[in-house]
């Protein structure tokens, strides 16, 4: 759960005026009522069709921190004008609206592997280590099979919960992109080779820091 709501409430209740927020307050978040999340989880548990499936449960409505702060202020201080100051923000922020996400993937990336890896993570919620661990044998017609994960210390290993699972990929072009990238592997392509190959070694996938660096740039 986000710490933003209780943090803002506490500041206002304690009389902070003007209210301090990070940066301009234009960070995007999807604040979802916990009761709705609980209901969504319950429905998944009770529905046999949800077995071994993955779900992202969230409101479709995006809200900026500034808009949220103003709404909370007006609820607590209905007769007092809203005022705020901007503190130095964090260097990076991971929040995207739908429009921002579309814009990110329409531009040309320096590394196409990182672009497709980030697209896959965004539409499926697959963990970064699991994306690194994908091999050609793990790509299905409309899905990917999560059989392994990867980290620099242990190498290829079991998934976090030691359970294999199937994750549907909602866009056929992403499946095609995965295969295209895998077949560009300069070390040779086989069922055992990594989809997101490393430049210098056939035994390792590309590093997570490249995924993150390319997204930030």
Coordinates of N, CA and C in Angstrom, one line a residue:
X1 N 0.8 -1.2 0.0 CA 0.0 0.0 0.0 C 0.9 1.3 0.0
X2 N 0.4 2.3 -0.6 CA 1.1 3.5 -0.7 C 1.2 4.2 0.7
X3 N 2.3 4.9 0.9 CA 2.5 5.6 2.2 C 2.0 7.1 2.0
X4 N 1.7 7.4 0.7 CA 1.4 8.8 0.4 C 0.2 9.4 1.2
X5 N -0.9 8.6 1.2 CA -2.1 9.1 1.8 C -1.9 9.4 3.3
X6 N -1.4 8.4 4.1 CA -1.3 8.7 5.5 C -0.2 9.8 5.8
X7 N 0.8 9.9 4.9 CA 1.8 10.9 5.1 C 1.2 12.3 5.0
X8 N 0.4 12.5 3.9 CA -0.2 13.8 3.7 C -1.2 14.1 4.8
X9 N -2.0 13.1 5.1 CA -3.0 13.3 6.2 C -2.3 13.8 7.5
X10 N -1.3 13.1 7.9 CA -0.6 13.4 9.1 C 0.0 14.8 9.1
X11 N 0.6 15.2 7.9 CA 1.1 16.6 7.8 C 0.0 17.7 8.0
X12 N -1.1 17.4 7.4 CA -2.2 18.4 7.4 C -2.8 18.5 8.8
X13 N -3.0 17.3 9.4 CA -3.6 17.3 10.7 C -2.7 18.0 11.8
X14 N -1.4 17.8 11.6 CA -0.5 18.5 12.5 C -0.3 20.0 12.2
X15 N -1.0 20.5 11.2 CA -1.0 21.9 11.0 C 0.1 22.4 10.0
X16 N 0.7 21.5 9.2 CA 1.7 22.0 8.3 C 1.1 22.9 7.2
X17 N 1.5 24.1 7.1 CA 1.0 25.1 6.2 C 2.0 26.1 5.9
X18 N 2.5 26.1 4.6 CA 2.1 25.3 3.5 C 2.5 23.8 3.6
X19 N 1.8 23.0 2.9 CA 2.0 21.6 2.8 C 3.3 21.3 2.0
X20 N 4.1 20.4 2.5 CA 5.3 20.0 1.8 C 5.1 18.8 1.0
X21 N 5.4 18.8 -0.3 CA 5.3 17.7 -1.2 C 6.6 17.5 -2.0
X22 N 6.8 16.3 -2.5 CA 8.0 16.1 -3.3 C 7.9 16.6 -4.7
X23 N 8.8 17.5 -5.1 CA 8.7 18.0 -6.5 C 7.5 18.8 -6.7
X24 N 7.1 18.8 -8.0 CA 5.9 19.6 -8.4 C 4.6 18.9 -8.1
X25 N 4.7 17.6 -7.6 CA 3.5 16.9 -7.3 C 2.8 16.2 -8.5
X26 N 3.6 16.1 -9.6 CA 3.0 15.5 -10.8 C 3.2 14.0 -11.0
X27 N 3.7 13.4 -9.9 CA 3.9 11.9 -9.9 C 2.5 11.3 -10.1
X28 N 2.5 10.3 -10.9 CA 1.2 9.6 -11.2 C 1.1 8.3 -10.4
X29 N 0.0 8.1 -9.7 CA -0.3 6.9 -8.9 C -1.7 6.4 -9.2
X30 N -2.0 5.2 -8.9 CA -3.3 4.6 -9.0 C -3.8 4.2 -7.6
X31 N -4.4 5.1 -6.9 CA -4.8 4.8 -5.5 C -6.0 4.0 -5.5
X32 N -5.9 2.8 -5.0 CA -7.0 1.8 -5.1 C -7.5 1.5 -3.7
X33 N -8.8 1.5 -3.5 CA -9.5 1.2 -2.2 C -9.2 -0.2 -1.8
X34 N -8.7 -0.4 -0.6 CA -8.2 -1.7 -0.1 C -9.4 -2.7 -0.1
X35 N -10.6 -2.2 0.1 CA -11.8 -3.1 0.1 C -12.0 -3.7 -1.3
X36 N -11.7 -2.9 -2.3 CA -11.9 -3.4 -3.7 C -10.8 -4.4 -4.0
X37 N -9.6 -4.1 -3.5 CA -8.5 -5.1 -3.7 C -8.9 -6.4 -3.0
X38 N -9.4 -6.4 -1.8 CA -9.7 -7.6 -1.1 C -10.8 -8.4 -1.8
X39 N -11.8 -7.6 -2.3 CA -12.9 -8.3 -3.1 C -12.3 -8.9 -4.4
X40 N -11.4 -8.3 -5.0 CA -10.8 -8.8 -6.3 C -10.1 -10.1 -6.0
X41 N -9.3 -10.1 -4.9 CA -8.5 -11.3 -4.5 C -9.5 -12.4 -4.1
X42 N -10.5 -12.1 -3.4 CA -11.5 -13.1 -3.0 C -12.1 -13.8 -4.2
X43 N -12.5 -12.9 -5.2 CA -13.1 -13.5 -6.4 C -12.2 -14.4 -7.2
X44 N -10.9 -14.0 -7.2 CA -9.9 -14.8 -7.9 C -9.7 -16.2 -7.2
X45 N -9.7 -16.1 -5.8 CA -9.6 -17.4 -5.1 C -10.8 -18.3 -5.3
X46 N -12.0 -17.7 -5.4 CA -13.2 -18.5 -5.5 C -13.5 -19.0 -6.9
X47 N -12.9 -18.4 -7.9 CA -13.2 -18.8 -9.3 C -12.2 -19.8 -9.8
X48 N -12.6 -21.0 -10.2 CA -11.7 -22.0 -10.6 C -10.9 -21.6 -11.9
X49 N -11.5 -20.7 -12.7 CA -10.9 -20.3 -13.9 C -9.6 -19.4 -13.7
X50 N -9.5 -19.0 -12.4 CA -8.3 -18.1 -12.1 C -7.1 -19.0 -11.6
X51 N -7.3 -20.3 -11.6 CA -6.2 -21.1 -11.1 C -4.9 -21.0 -12.0
X52 N -3.8 -20.7 -11.3 CA -2.5 -20.5 -12.0 C -2.4 -19.3 -12.9
X53 N -3.4 -18.4 -12.8 CA -3.4 -17.2 -13.6 C -2.8 -16.0 -12.8
X54 N -2.4 -15.0 -13.5 CA -1.8 -13.8 -12.8 C -2.8 -12.6 -13.1
X55 N -3.0 -11.7 -12.1 CA -3.8 -10.6 -12.2 C -3.2 -9.4 -11.6
X56 N -3.4 -8.2 -12.2 CA -3.0 -6.9 -11.7 C -4.4 -6.3 -11.3
X57 N -4.6 -6.0 -10.0 CA -5.8 -5.5 -9.6 C -5.6 -4.0 -9.2
X58 N -6.3 -3.1 -9.9 CA -6.0 -1.7 -9.6 C -7.2 -0.9 -10.2
X59 N -7.3 0.4 -9.7 CA -8.2 1.3 -10.4 C -7.6 1.7 -11.7
X60 N -8.5 2.0 -12.7 CA -8.0 2.5 -14.0 C -7.7 4.0 -14.0
X61 N -8.1 4.6 -12.9 CA -8.0 6.1 -12.8 C -6.6 6.5 -12.2
X62 N -5.9 7.3 -12.9 CA -4.6 7.8 -12.4 C -4.8 9.2 -11.8
X63 N -4.0 9.4 -10.7 CA -4.1 10.7 -9.9 C -2.8 11.2 -9.6
X64 N -2.6 12.5 -9.7 CA -1.3 13.1 -9.4 C -1.2 13.3 -7.9
X65 N 0.0 13.3 -7.3 CA 0.1 13.6 -5.9 C -0.5 14.9 -5.5
X66 N -0.3 15.9 -6.4 CA -0.8 17.3 -6.1 C -2.3 17.3 -6.0
X67 N -3.0 16.6 -6.9 CA -4.4 16.5 -6.9 C -4.9 15.8 -5.7
X68 N -4.2 14.7 -5.3 CA -4.6 14.0 -4.1 C -4.4 14.9 -2.8
X69 N -3.3 15.6 -2.8 CA -3.0 16.5 -1.6 C -4.1 17.5 -1.5
X70 N -4.5 18.1 -2.6 CA -5.5 19.2 -2.6 C -6.8 18.6 -2.1
X71 N -7.2 17.4 -2.5 CA -8.5 16.8 -2.1 C -8.5 16.5 -0.6
X72 N -7.3 16.0 -0.1 CA -7.2 15.7 1.3 C -7.3 17.0 2.1
X73 N -6.5 18.0 1.7 CA -6.5 19.3 2.4 C -7.9 19.9 2.5
X74 N -8.7 19.8 1.4 CA -10.0 20.4 1.4 C -11.0 19.6 2.3
X75 N -10.7 18.3 2.4 CA -11.5 17.5 3.3 C -11.3 17.9 4.8
X76 N -10.0 18.1 5.1 CA -9.6 18.4 6.5 C -9.8 19.8 6.9
X77 N -9.4 20.7 5.9 CA -9.5 22.2 6.1 C -10.4 22.8 5.1
X78 N -11.7 22.5 5.2 CA -12.6 23.0 4.1 C -12.7 24.6 4.0
X79 N -12.3 25.3 5.1 CA -12.4 26.7 5.0 C -11.1 27.4 4.9
X80 N -10.1 26.7 4.6 CA -8.7 27.2 4.5 C -8.2 27.0 3.1
X81 N -7.6 28.1 2.5 CA -7.1 27.9 1.1 C -5.9 26.9 1.1
X82 N -5.9 26.1 0.0 CA -4.8 25.1 -0.1 C -3.5 25.8 -0.5
X83 N -2.4 25.5 0.1 CA -1.1 26.0 -0.2 C -0.1 25.0 0.0
X84 N 0.9 25.0 -0.9 CA 2.0 23.9 -0.8 C 3.3 24.5 -1.2
X85 N 4.4 23.8 -0.8 CA 5.7 24.1 -1.3 C 6.3 22.8 -1.8
X86 N 7.2 22.9 -2.8 CA 7.9 21.7 -3.4 C 9.2 21.5 -2.8
X87 N 9.4 20.3 -2.2 CA 10.7 19.9 -1.7 C 11.4 19.2 -2.9
X88 N 12.7 19.0 -2.7 CA 13.6 18.4 -3.8 C 13.1 17.0 -4.0
X89 N 12.7 16.7 -5.2 CA 12.2 15.3 -5.5 C 13.3 14.3 -5.6
X90 N 12.8 13.0 -5.6 CA 13.8 12.0 -5.9 C 14.2 12.0 -7.4
X91 N 15.4 11.5 -7.7 CA 15.9 11.6 -9.0 C 15.0 10.9 -10.1
X92 N 14.5 9.8 -9.7 CA 13.7 9.0 -10.6 C 12.3 8.7 -10.0
X93 N 11.3 8.6 -10.9 CA 10.0 8.2 -10.5 C 9.4 7.2 -11.4
X94 N 8.8 6.1 -10.9 CA 8.4 5.0 -11.8 C 7.0 5.1 -12.2
X95 N 6.2 6.1 -11.8 CA 4.8 6.1 -12.1 C 4.5 6.6 -13.5
X96 N 3.7 5.8 -14.3 CA 3.3 6.2 -15.6 C 1.8 6.2 -15.7
X97 N 1.2 7.2 -16.5 CA -0.1 7.1 -16.9 C -0.2 6.2 -18.2
X98 N -1.3 5.8 -18.6 CA -1.5 5.0 -19.8 C -0.9 5.8 -21.0
X99 N -1.1 7.1 -21.1 CA -0.6 7.9 -22.2 C 0.9 8.0 -22.1
X100 N 1.5 8.2 -20.9 CA 2.9 8.2 -20.8 C 3.6 6.9 -21.2
X101 N 2.9 5.8 -20.8 CA 3.5 4.5 -21.2 C 3.5 4.3 -22.7
X102 N 2.4 4.7 -23.4 CA 2.4 4.6 -24.8 C 3.5 5.4 -25.4
X103 N 3.7 6.6 -24.9 CA 4.7 7.5 -25.5 C 6.1 6.9 -25.3
X104 N 6.3 6.3 -24.2 CA 7.7 5.7 -23.9 C 8.0 4.7 -24.9
X105 N 7.1 3.9 -25.3 CA 7.4 2.8 -26.2 C 7.2 3.1 -27.7
X106 N 6.8 4.3 -28.0 CA 6.7 4.8 -29.4 C 8.0 5.3 -29.9
X107 N 8.9 5.8 -28.9 CA 10.1 6.4 -29.3 C 11.2 5.3 -29.6
X108 N 12.2 5.6 -30.3 CA 13.3 4.7 -30.6 C 14.2 4.5 -29.3
X109 N 14.5 3.3 -29.0 CA 15.3 3.0 -27.8 C 16.7 2.6 -28.3
X110 N 17.7 2.9 -27.5 CA 19.1 2.5 -27.8 C 19.3 1.0 -27.9
X111 N 18.6 0.3 -27.0 CA 18.7 -1.2 -27.0 C 17.3 -1.8 -27.1
X112 N 17.0 -2.5 -28.2 CA 15.7 -3.0 -28.4 C 15.4 -4.1 -27.4
X113 N 16.4 -4.9 -27.0 CA 16.1 -5.9 -25.9 C 15.5 -5.3 -24.7
X114 N 16.1 -4.1 -24.3 CA 15.5 -3.5 -23.1 C 14.1 -3.0 -23.3
X115 N 13.8 -2.5 -24.5 CA 12.5 -2.0 -24.8 C 11.5 -3.2 -24.7
X116 N 11.8 -4.3 -25.3 CA 10.8 -5.4 -25.3 C 10.7 -6.0 -23.8
X117 N 11.8 -6.0 -23.1 CA 11.8 -6.5 -21.7 C 10.9 -5.7 -20.9
X118 N 11.0 -4.3 -21.0 CA 10.1 -3.4 -20.3 C 8.7 -3.5 -20.7
X119 N 8.4 -3.7 -22.0 CA 7.1 -3.9 -22.4 C 6.5 -5.1 -21.8
X120 N 7.2 -6.2 -21.8 CA 6.7 -7.5 -21.3 C 6.4 -7.4 -19.8
X121 N 7.3 -6.7 -19.1 CA 7.1 -6.5 -17.6 C 5.8 -5.6 -17.4
X122 N 5.6 -4.6 -18.2 CA 4.5 -3.7 -18.0 C 3.2 -4.4 -18.2
X123 N 3.1 -5.2 -19.3 CA 1.8 -5.8 -19.6 C 1.5 -7.1 -18.9
X124 N 2.5 -7.7 -18.2 CA 2.3 -9.0 -17.6 C 2.6 -9.0 -16.1
X125 N 3.4 -8.0 -15.6 CA 3.8 -8.0 -14.2 C 4.9 -9.0 -13.9
X126 N 5.5 -9.7 -14.9 CA 6.6 -10.7 -14.6 C 7.8 -10.0 -14.0
X127 N 8.4 -10.6 -13.0 CA 9.5 -10.0 -12.3 C 10.7 -9.9 -13.2
X128 N 11.6 -9.0 -12.9 CA 12.8 -8.7 -13.8 C 13.7 -10.0 -13.9
X129 N 13.9 -10.6 -12.7 CA 14.7 -11.8 -12.7 C 14.1 -13.0 -13.6
X130 N 12.8 -13.1 -13.6 CA 12.1 -14.1 -14.4 C 12.2 -13.7 -15.9
X131 N 12.2 -12.5 -16.2 CA 12.4 -12.0 -17.6 C 13.8 -12.4 -18.0
X132 N 14.8 -12.1 -17.2 CA 16.2 -12.5 -17.5 C 16.3 -14.0 -17.8
X133 N 15.6 -14.8 -17.0 CA 15.7 -16.2 -17.1 C 15.0 -16.9 -18.2
X134 N 14.2 -16.1 -19.0 CA 13.5 -16.6 -20.2 C 14.4 -17.2 -21.2
X135 N 14.1 -18.4 -21.7 CA 14.8 -19.0 -22.8 C 13.9 -19.2 -23.9
X136 N 14.4 -19.5 -25.1 CA 13.5 -19.7 -26.3 C 12.4 -20.8 -26.0
X137 N 12.8 -21.8 -25.3 CA 11.8 -22.9 -25.0 C 10.7 -22.4 -24.1
X138 N 10.8 -21.3 -23.5 CA 9.8 -20.7 -22.6 C 8.7 -19.9 -23.3
X139 N 8.9 -19.7 -24.6 CA 8.0 -18.8 -25.4 C 6.9 -19.7 -26.1
X140 N 5.7 -19.4 -25.7 CA 4.6 -20.1 -26.3 C 3.9 -19.3 -27.4
X141 N 2.8 -19.7 -28.0 CA 2.2 -19.0 -29.1 C 1.5 -17.7 -28.6
X142 N 0.9 -17.8 -27.4 CA 0.3 -16.6 -26.8 C 0.7 -16.3 -25.4
X143 N 1.7 -17.0 -24.9 CA 2.1 -16.9 -23.5 C 3.6 -17.2 -23.4
X144 N 4.1 -17.0 -22.1 CA 5.4 -17.4 -21.8 C 5.3 -18.3 -20.6
X145 N 6.2 -19.3 -20.5 CA 6.2 -20.2 -19.4 C 7.4 -19.8 -18.4
X146 N 7.0 -19.4 -17.2 CA 7.9 -19.0 -16.2 C 8.4 -20.2 -15.5
X147 N 9.6 -20.7 -15.8 CA 10.2 -21.9 -15.2 C 11.4 -21.6 -14.3
X148 N 12.0 -20.4 -14.6 CA 13.2 -20.1 -13.8 C 13.3 -18.6 -13.6
X149 N 14.2 -18.2 -12.7 CA 14.6 -16.8 -12.5 C 16.1 -16.8 -12.6
X150 N 16.6 -15.5 -12.6 CA 18.1 -15.4 -12.7 C 18.5 -14.3 -11.7
X151 N 19.6 -14.5 -11.1 CA 20.3 -13.4 -10.4 C 21.8 -13.6 -10.5
X152 N 22.6 -12.5 -10.3 CA 24.0 -12.6 -10.6 C 24.8 -13.5 -9.7
X153 N 24.2 -13.8 -8.5 CA 24.9 -14.6 -7.5 C 24.6 -16.1 -7.8
X154 N 23.4 -16.5 -8.0 CA 23.0 -17.9 -8.1 C 22.9 -18.4 -9.6
X155 N 22.8 -17.4 -10.5 CA 22.6 -17.8 -11.9 C 21.2 -18.2 -12.1
X156 N 21.0 -19.2 -13.0 CA 19.6 -19.6 -13.3 C 19.1 -20.5 -12.2
X157 N 18.0 -20.2 -11.6 CA 17.5 -20.9 -10.5 C 15.9 -21.0 -10.5
X158 N 15.3 -21.6 -9.5 CA 13.9 -21.8 -9.5 C 13.3 -20.4 -9.3
X159 N 12.0 -20.3 -9.5 CA 11.3 -19.0 -9.3 C 11.2 -18.7 -7.8
X160 N 10.7 -17.5 -7.5 CA 10.7 -17.1 -6.1 C 9.9 -18.0 -5.3
X161 N 8.7 -18.6 -5.8 CA 7.9 -19.4 -5.0 C 8.1 -20.9 -5.3
X162 N 9.2 -21.2 -6.1 CA 9.5 -22.6 -6.5 C 8.4 -23.2 -7.3
X163 N 7.6 -22.4 -8.0 CA 6.5 -22.9 -8.8 C 6.6 -22.4 -10.2
X164 N 6.4 -23.2 -11.2 CA 6.3 -22.8 -12.6 C 4.9 -22.3 -12.8
X165 N 4.8 -21.4 -13.8 CA 3.5 -20.9 -14.1 C 3.4 -20.4 -15.6
X166 N 2.3 -20.3 -16.1 CA 2.0 -19.8 -17.5 C 1.5 -18.4 -17.4
X167 N 2.1 -17.5 -18.1 CA 1.6 -16.1 -18.1 C 1.2 -15.7 -19.6
X168 N -0.1 -15.4 -19.7 CA -0.6 -15.0 -21.0 C 0.0 -13.6 -21.4
X169 N 0.3 -13.4 -22.6 CA 0.8 -12.1 -23.1 C -0.3 -11.6 -24.0
X170 N -0.9 -10.5 -23.7 CA -2.1 -10.0 -24.4 C -1.9 -9.4 -25.8
X171 N -0.6 -9.2 -26.1 CA -0.3 -8.6 -27.4 C 0.6 -9.5 -28.3
X172 N 0.0 -10.0 -29.4 CA 0.8 -11.0 -30.2 C 2.1 -10.4 -30.7
X173 N 2.2 -9.1 -30.9 CA 3.4 -8.5 -31.4 C 4.6 -8.6 -30.4
X174 N 4.3 -8.7 -29.1 CA 5.3 -8.9 -28.1 C 5.9 -10.3 -28.2
X175 N 5.1 -11.3 -28.4 CA 5.6 -12.7 -28.6 C 6.5 -12.7 -29.8
X176 N 6.1 -12.0 -30.9 CA 6.9 -12.0 -32.1 C 8.2 -11.3 -31.9
X177 N 8.2 -10.2 -31.1 CA 9.4 -9.5 -30.7 C 10.3 -10.3 -29.9
X178 N 9.8 -11.1 -29.0 CA 10.6 -12.0 -28.2 C 11.4 -13.0 -29.0
X179 N 10.7 -13.6 -30.0 CA 11.3 -14.6 -30.8 C 12.4 -13.9 -31.8
X180 N 12.0 -12.7 -32.2 CA 13.0 -12.0 -33.1 C 14.3 -11.7 -32.4
X181 N 14.1 -11.2 -31.2 CA 15.3 -10.8 -30.4 C 16.1 -12.1 -30.1
X182 N 15.4 -13.1 -29.7 CA 16.1 -14.4 -29.3 C 16.9 -14.9 -30.5
X183 N 16.4 -14.8 -31.7 CA 17.1 -15.3 -32.8 C 18.2 -14.4 -33.3
X184 N 18.3 -13.3 -32.7 CA 19.5 -12.4 -33.1 C 20.7 -12.7 -32.2
X185 N 20.5 -13.6 -31.3 CA 21.6 -13.9 -30.3 C 22.9 -14.2 -31.1
X186 N 23.9 -13.3 -30.8 CA 25.2 -13.5 -31.6 C 26.0 -14.8 -31.2
X187 N 25.6 -15.4 -30.1 CA 26.3 -16.6 -29.6 C 25.6 -17.9 -30.2
X188 N 24.5 -17.7 -31.0 CA 23.8 -18.8 -31.6 C 22.5 -19.0 -30.8
X189 N 21.5 -19.4 -31.6 CA 20.1 -19.5 -31.0 C 19.7 -21.0 -31.0
X190 N 19.3 -21.5 -29.8 CA 18.8 -22.8 -29.6 C 17.7 -22.7 -28.5
X191 N 17.0 -23.8 -28.3 CA 16.0 -23.8 -27.3 C 16.5 -23.4 -25.9
X192 N 17.7 -23.7 -25.6 CA 18.3 -23.4 -24.3 C 18.8 -22.0 -24.1
X193 N 19.0 -21.2 -25.2 CA 19.6 -19.9 -25.1 C 18.6 -18.9 -24.5
X194 N 19.2 -17.8 -23.9 CA 18.4 -16.8 -23.3 C 17.8 -15.9 -24.4
X195 N 16.5 -15.5 -24.1 CA 15.8 -14.6 -25.0 C 16.6 -13.2 -24.9
X196 N 16.8 -12.7 -23.7 CA 17.5 -11.5 -23.5 C 19.0 -11.7 -23.2
X197 N 19.7 -12.0 -24.3 CA 21.1 -12.5 -24.2 C 22.0 -11.3 -23.9
X198 N 23.2 -11.7 -23.3 CA 24.2 -10.7 -23.0 C 25.2 -10.6 -24.2
X199 N 25.8 -9.5 -24.3 CA 26.7 -9.2 -25.5 C 27.9 -10.1 -25.4
X200 N 28.5 -10.2 -24.2 CA 29.8 -10.8 -24.0 C 29.8 -12.3 -23.6
X201 N 28.7 -12.8 -23.2 CA 28.7 -14.2 -22.7 C 27.4 -14.9 -23.1
X202 N 27.6 -16.2 -23.6 CA 26.5 -17.0 -23.9 C 25.8 -17.6 -22.7
X203 N 26.5 -17.6 -21.6 CA 26.1 -18.3 -20.4 C 25.2 -17.4 -19.5
X204 N 25.1 -16.1 -19.8 CA 24.4 -15.2 -19.0 C 23.4 -14.4 -19.8
X205 N 22.3 -13.9 -19.2 CA 21.4 -13.0 -19.9 C 21.9 -11.5 -19.7
X206 N 21.3 -10.6 -20.4 CA 21.7 -9.2 -20.1 C 21.3 -8.8 -18.7
X207 N 22.0 -7.8 -18.2 CA 21.8 -7.4 -16.8 C 20.6 -6.5 -16.6
X208 N 20.0 -6.6 -15.4 CA 18.8 -5.8 -15.1 C 19.1 -4.3 -15.2
X209 N 20.3 -3.9 -14.8 CA 20.6 -2.5 -14.8 C 20.4 -1.9 -16.2
X210 N 20.6 -2.7 -17.3 CA 20.4 -2.2 -18.6 C 18.9 -2.0 -18.9
X211 N 18.1 -2.9 -18.4 CA 16.6 -2.6 -18.5 C 16.3 -1.3 -17.9
X212 N 16.7 -1.0 -16.7 CA 16.4 0.2 -15.9 C 17.0 1.4 -16.6
X213 N 18.2 1.3 -17.0 CA 18.9 2.5 -17.6 C 18.2 2.9 -18.8
X214 N 17.9 2.0 -19.7 CA 17.2 2.3 -20.9 C 15.8 2.9 -20.7
X215 N 15.1 2.4 -19.7 CA 13.8 3.0 -19.4 C 13.9 4.4 -18.9
X216 N 14.9 4.7 -18.1 CA 15.1 6.0 -17.6 C 15.5 7.0 -18.7
X217 N 16.3 6.5 -19.6 CA 16.8 7.4 -20.7 C 15.7 7.7 -21.7

